[in-house]
Amino acid sequence: MFQGETAITVDDKGRLAVPTVYRDLVARECGNRLVLTYNPFEAGSLWLYPPAEWERVRDEVMAMPNVKKTVRMLQQKLVGSAEFLEPDANGRVTIPSSHRSAVGIEKKAVLLGMHDKFELWSEQAHRAQIQQTLSDEDLGEELLGLRL
């Protein structure tokens, strides 16, 4: 569904424009709504889900027994911090200041289309992320047969 990288400008009110290429898709397939939450695995990033995909993720995460601290943290970061966003008439969504400041998003950000969701990265975190490379030691058995 979503793919590609887009440099995004965030205005003083925390609004960013959904890229034009995705606006019709978000309106039609997502009911003109997205769900914003933290990326629990990587600092400097937020996730934006279509509502139907979000419901699947939310239900799966909340079905996990929360006796372990890791599960509770996952539930808090994903579900407890989730916000519904609706693009305005100009295709802009407002990212709450709490979310922006927690991941370091200021005036510039990067939006990545990651198939079933978007990832919204602070400019600095995205730069650091893509400058990392994978070594042979990073590749597990499941990646050895992958043809790129």
PDB file of C-alpha atoms in Angstrom:
ATOM      1  CA  MET A   1       0.000   0.000   0.000  1.00  0.00           C
ATOM      2  CA  PHE A   2       2.583   2.613   1.073  1.00  0.00           C
ATOM      3  CA  GLN A   3       6.151   2.912  -0.153  1.00  0.00           C
ATOM      4  CA  GLY A   4       8.743   5.583  -0.710  1.00  0.00           C
ATOM      5  CA  GLU A   5      10.564   8.319   1.156  1.00  0.00           C
ATOM      6  CA  THR A   6       9.362  11.931   1.384  1.00  0.00           C
ATOM      7  CA  ALA A   7      11.054  14.899   3.055  1.00  0.00           C
ATOM      8  CA  ILE A   8       8.405  16.645   5.168  1.00  0.00           C
ATOM      9  CA  THR A   9       8.232  20.158   6.588  1.00  0.00           C
ATOM     10  CA  VAL A  10       6.493  20.583   9.925  1.00  0.00           C
ATOM     11  CA  ASP A  11       4.966  24.024  10.555  1.00  0.00           C
ATOM     12  CA  ASP A  12       4.889  25.931  13.861  1.00  0.00           C
ATOM     13  CA  LYS A  13       1.563  24.315  14.795  1.00  0.00           C
ATOM     14  CA  GLY A  14       2.939  20.799  14.307  1.00  0.00           C
ATOM     15  CA  ARG A  15       1.129  20.235  11.019  1.00  0.00           C
ATOM     16  CA  LEU A  16       2.578  18.318   8.107  1.00  0.00           C
ATOM     17  CA  ALA A  17       1.091  17.671   4.702  1.00  0.00           C
ATOM     18  CA  VAL A  18       0.302  14.110   3.737  1.00  0.00           C
ATOM     19  CA  PRO A  19       2.136  13.661   0.409  1.00  0.00           C
ATOM     20  CA  THR A  20      -0.169  14.260  -2.546  1.00  0.00           C
ATOM     21  CA  VAL A  21       0.413  10.763  -3.884  1.00  0.00           C
ATOM     22  CA  TYR A  22      -1.186   9.298  -0.718  1.00  0.00           C
ATOM     23  CA  ARG A  23      -4.042  11.751  -0.094  1.00  0.00           C
ATOM     24  CA  ASP A  24      -6.673   9.960  -2.193  1.00  0.00           C
ATOM     25  CA  LEU A  25      -5.593   6.603  -0.792  1.00  0.00           C
ATOM     26  CA  VAL A  26      -5.846   7.862   2.797  1.00  0.00           C
ATOM     27  CA  ALA A  27      -9.253   9.417   2.088  1.00  0.00           C
ATOM     28  CA  ARG A  28     -10.640   6.368   0.257  1.00  0.00           C
ATOM     29  CA  GLU A  29      -9.037   3.385   1.984  1.00  0.00           C
ATOM     30  CA  CYS A  30      -8.509   4.845   5.451  1.00  0.00           C
ATOM     31  CA  GLY A  31     -11.722   6.836   5.861  1.00  0.00           C
ATOM     32  CA  ASN A  32      -9.564   9.980   5.896  1.00  0.00           C
ATOM     33  CA  ARG A  33      -8.066   8.909   9.229  1.00  0.00           C
ATOM     34  CA  LEU A  34      -4.729   7.645  10.444  1.00  0.00           C
ATOM     35  CA  VAL A  35      -3.620   6.413  13.858  1.00  0.00           C
ATOM     36  CA  LEU A  36      -0.385   7.842  15.255  1.00  0.00           C
ATOM     37  CA  THR A  37       1.700   6.018  17.846  1.00  0.00           C
ATOM     38  CA  TYR A  38       5.299   5.562  18.950  1.00  0.00           C
ATOM     39  CA  ASN A  39       7.695   3.177  17.263  1.00  0.00           C
ATOM     40  CA  PRO A  40       8.566   0.989  20.261  1.00  0.00           C
ATOM     41  CA  PHE A  41      11.707  -0.415  18.647  1.00  0.00           C
ATOM     42  CA  GLU A  42      13.597   2.624  17.341  1.00  0.00           C
ATOM     43  CA  ALA A  43      14.073   6.063  18.867  1.00  0.00           C
ATOM     44  CA  GLY A  44      13.259   9.064  16.711  1.00  0.00           C
ATOM     45  CA  SER A  45      10.283   7.544  14.914  1.00  0.00           C
ATOM     46  CA  LEU A  46       6.485   7.493  15.027  1.00  0.00           C
ATOM     47  CA  TRP A  47       4.168   5.099  13.231  1.00  0.00           C
ATOM     48  CA  LEU A  48       1.023   6.079  11.307  1.00  0.00           C
ATOM     49  CA  TYR A  49      -1.444   3.267  10.652  1.00  0.00           C
ATOM     50  CA  PRO A  50      -4.611   3.039   8.570  1.00  0.00           C
ATOM     51  CA  PRO A  51      -7.454   2.389  11.071  1.00  0.00           C
ATOM     52  CA  ALA A  52      -8.148  -1.203   9.950  1.00  0.00           C
ATOM     53  CA  GLU A  53      -4.478  -2.199  10.242  1.00  0.00           C
ATOM     54  CA  TRP A  54      -4.242  -0.349  13.553  1.00  0.00           C
ATOM     55  CA  GLU A  55      -7.180  -2.308  14.985  1.00  0.00           C
ATOM     56  CA  ARG A  56      -5.464  -5.573  14.092  1.00  0.00           C
ATOM     57  CA  VAL A  57      -2.189  -4.484  15.730  1.00  0.00           C
ATOM     58  CA  ARG A  58      -3.959  -3.011  18.776  1.00  0.00           C
ATOM     59  CA  ASP A  59      -6.018  -6.126  19.373  1.00  0.00           C
ATOM     60  CA  GLU A  60      -3.013  -8.426  18.993  1.00  0.00           C
ATOM     61  CA  VAL A  61      -0.877  -6.359  21.373  1.00  0.00           C
ATOM     62  CA  MET A  62      -3.619  -5.998  23.974  1.00  0.00           C
ATOM     63  CA  ALA A  63      -4.343  -9.746  23.897  1.00  0.00           C
ATOM     64  CA  MET A  64      -0.842 -10.441  25.208  1.00  0.00           C
ATOM     65  CA  PRO A  65      -0.626 -11.196  28.948  1.00  0.00           C
ATOM     66  CA  ASN A  66       0.834  -8.105  30.587  1.00  0.00           C
ATOM     67  CA  VAL A  67       2.655  -9.747  33.476  1.00  0.00           C
ATOM     68  CA  LYS A  68       6.015  -8.992  31.856  1.00  0.00           C
ATOM     69  CA  LYS A  69       7.374  -5.466  31.858  1.00  0.00           C
ATOM     70  CA  THR A  70       8.276  -5.642  28.157  1.00  0.00           C
ATOM     71  CA  VAL A  71       4.667  -6.408  27.203  1.00  0.00           C
ATOM     72  CA  ARG A  72       3.359  -3.580  29.407  1.00  0.00           C
ATOM     73  CA  MET A  73       5.832  -1.158  27.818  1.00  0.00           C
ATOM     74  CA  LEU A  74       4.808  -2.298  24.351  1.00  0.00           C
ATOM     75  CA  GLN A  75       1.140  -1.802  25.226  1.00  0.00           C
ATOM     76  CA  GLN A  76       1.820   1.649  26.688  1.00  0.00           C
ATOM     77  CA  LYS A  77       3.932   2.854  23.776  1.00  0.00           C
ATOM     78  CA  LEU A  78       1.614   1.519  21.096  1.00  0.00           C
ATOM     79  CA  VAL A  79      -1.904   1.631  22.501  1.00  0.00           C
ATOM     80  CA  GLY A  80      -1.685   4.019  25.442  1.00  0.00           C
ATOM     81  CA  SER A  81      -0.090   6.728  23.311  1.00  0.00           C
ATOM     82  CA  ALA A  82      -2.169   6.276  20.150  1.00  0.00           C
ATOM     83  CA  GLU A  83      -3.950   9.286  18.632  1.00  0.00           C
ATOM     84  CA  PHE A  84      -6.424   9.464  15.766  1.00  0.00           C
ATOM     85  CA  LEU A  85      -5.485  12.025  13.115  1.00  0.00           C
ATOM     86  CA  GLU A  86      -7.710  13.397  10.356  1.00  0.00           C
ATOM     87  CA  PRO A  87      -6.223  15.295   7.449  1.00  0.00           C
ATOM     88  CA  ASP A  88      -7.757  18.761   7.048  1.00  0.00           C
ATOM     89  CA  ALA A  89      -9.003  20.179   3.737  1.00  0.00           C
ATOM     90  CA  ASN A  90      -5.400  20.905   2.734  1.00  0.00           C
ATOM     91  CA  GLY A  91      -4.249  17.340   3.468  1.00  0.00           C
ATOM     92  CA  ARG A  92      -2.422  18.295   6.676  1.00  0.00           C
ATOM     93  CA  VAL A  93      -2.372  16.352   9.929  1.00  0.00           C
ATOM     94  CA  THR A  94      -1.345  17.780  13.278  1.00  0.00           C
ATOM     95  CA  ILE A  95       1.199  15.752  15.208  1.00  0.00           C
ATOM     96  CA  PRO A  96       0.727  16.381  18.948  1.00  0.00           C
ATOM     97  CA  SER A  97       3.598  18.285  20.538  1.00  0.00           C
ATOM     98  CA  SER A  98       4.133  15.475  23.079  1.00  0.00           C
ATOM     99  CA  HIS A  99       4.817  13.009  20.264  1.00  0.00           C
ATOM    100  CA  ARG A 100       6.984  15.445  18.297  1.00  0.00           C
ATOM    101  CA  SER A 101       9.162  16.355  21.253  1.00  0.00           C
ATOM    102  CA  ALA A 102       9.512  12.733  22.439  1.00  0.00           C
ATOM    103  CA  VAL A 103      11.088  11.676  19.129  1.00  0.00           C
ATOM    104  CA  GLY A 104      12.851  14.938  18.256  1.00  0.00           C
ATOM    105  CA  ILE A 105      10.746  16.031  15.305  1.00  0.00           C
ATOM    106  CA  GLU A 106      11.150  19.745  14.759  1.00  0.00           C
ATOM    107  CA  LYS A 107      10.890  21.596  11.438  1.00  0.00           C
ATOM    108  CA  LYS A 108      12.029  18.769   9.178  1.00  0.00           C
ATOM    109  CA  ALA A 109      11.039  15.120   9.140  1.00  0.00           C
ATOM    110  CA  VAL A 110      11.040  12.140   6.800  1.00  0.00           C
ATOM    111  CA  LEU A 111       7.958  10.076   5.974  1.00  0.00           C
ATOM    112  CA  LEU A 112       8.569   6.500   4.862  1.00  0.00           C
ATOM    113  CA  GLY A 113       5.874   4.359   3.261  1.00  0.00           C
ATOM    114  CA  MET A 114       6.369   0.920   4.798  1.00  0.00           C
ATOM    115  CA  HIS A 115       3.659  -1.166   3.079  1.00  0.00           C
ATOM    116  CA  ASP A 116       0.985  -1.342   5.803  1.00  0.00           C
ATOM    117  CA  LYS A 117       1.928   1.859   7.677  1.00  0.00           C
ATOM    118  CA  PHE A 118       3.977   5.037   7.507  1.00  0.00           C
ATOM    119  CA  GLU A 119       7.026   5.738   9.614  1.00  0.00           C
ATOM    120  CA  LEU A 120       7.602   9.394  10.504  1.00  0.00           C
ATOM    121  CA  TRP A 121      11.224  10.019  11.452  1.00  0.00           C
ATOM    122  CA  SER A 122      13.005  13.031  12.835  1.00  0.00           C
ATOM    123  CA  GLU A 123      15.479  14.213  10.233  1.00  0.00           C
ATOM    124  CA  GLN A 124      18.464  13.407  12.474  1.00  0.00           C
ATOM    125  CA  ALA A 125      17.258   9.921  13.459  1.00  0.00           C
ATOM    126  CA  HIS A 126      16.488   9.051   9.838  1.00  0.00           C
ATOM    127  CA  ARG A 127      19.942  10.137   8.719  1.00  0.00           C
ATOM    128  CA  ALA A 128      21.559   8.021  11.445  1.00  0.00           C
ATOM    129  CA  GLN A 129      19.331   5.051  10.596  1.00  0.00           C
ATOM    130  CA  ILE A 130      20.114   4.972   6.880  1.00  0.00           C
ATOM    131  CA  GLN A 131      23.832   5.466   7.477  1.00  0.00           C
ATOM    132  CA  GLN A 132      23.908   2.142   9.303  1.00  0.00           C
ATOM    133  CA  THR A 133      24.801  -0.863   7.196  1.00  0.00           C
ATOM    134  CA  LEU A 134      24.164  -4.562   7.657  1.00  0.00           C
ATOM    135  CA  SER A 135      27.053  -6.926   8.070  1.00  0.00           C
ATOM    136  CA  ASP A 136      27.177 -10.663   7.464  1.00  0.00           C
ATOM    137  CA  GLU A 137      26.764 -11.172  11.228  1.00  0.00           C
ATOM    138  CA  ASP A 138      23.435  -9.272  11.115  1.00  0.00           C
ATOM    139  CA  LEU A 139      21.925 -11.664   8.577  1.00  0.00           C
ATOM    140  CA  GLY A 140      20.088 -14.558  10.158  1.00  0.00           C
ATOM    141  CA  GLU A 141      19.113 -17.767   8.448  1.00  0.00           C
ATOM    142  CA  GLU A 142      15.803 -16.258   7.330  1.00  0.00           C
ATOM    143  CA  LEU A 143      17.632 -13.661   5.200  1.00  0.00           C
ATOM    144  CA  LEU A 144      20.240 -15.861   3.565  1.00  0.00           C
ATOM    145  CA  GLY A 145      17.989 -16.877   0.668  1.00  0.00           C
ATOM    146  CA  LEU A 146      16.716 -13.365   0.010  1.00  0.00           C
ATOM    147  CA  ARG A 147      17.484 -12.139  -3.490  1.00  0.00           C
ATOM    148  CA  LEU A 148      17.757  -8.359  -3.720  1.00  0.00           C
TER     149      LEU A 148
END
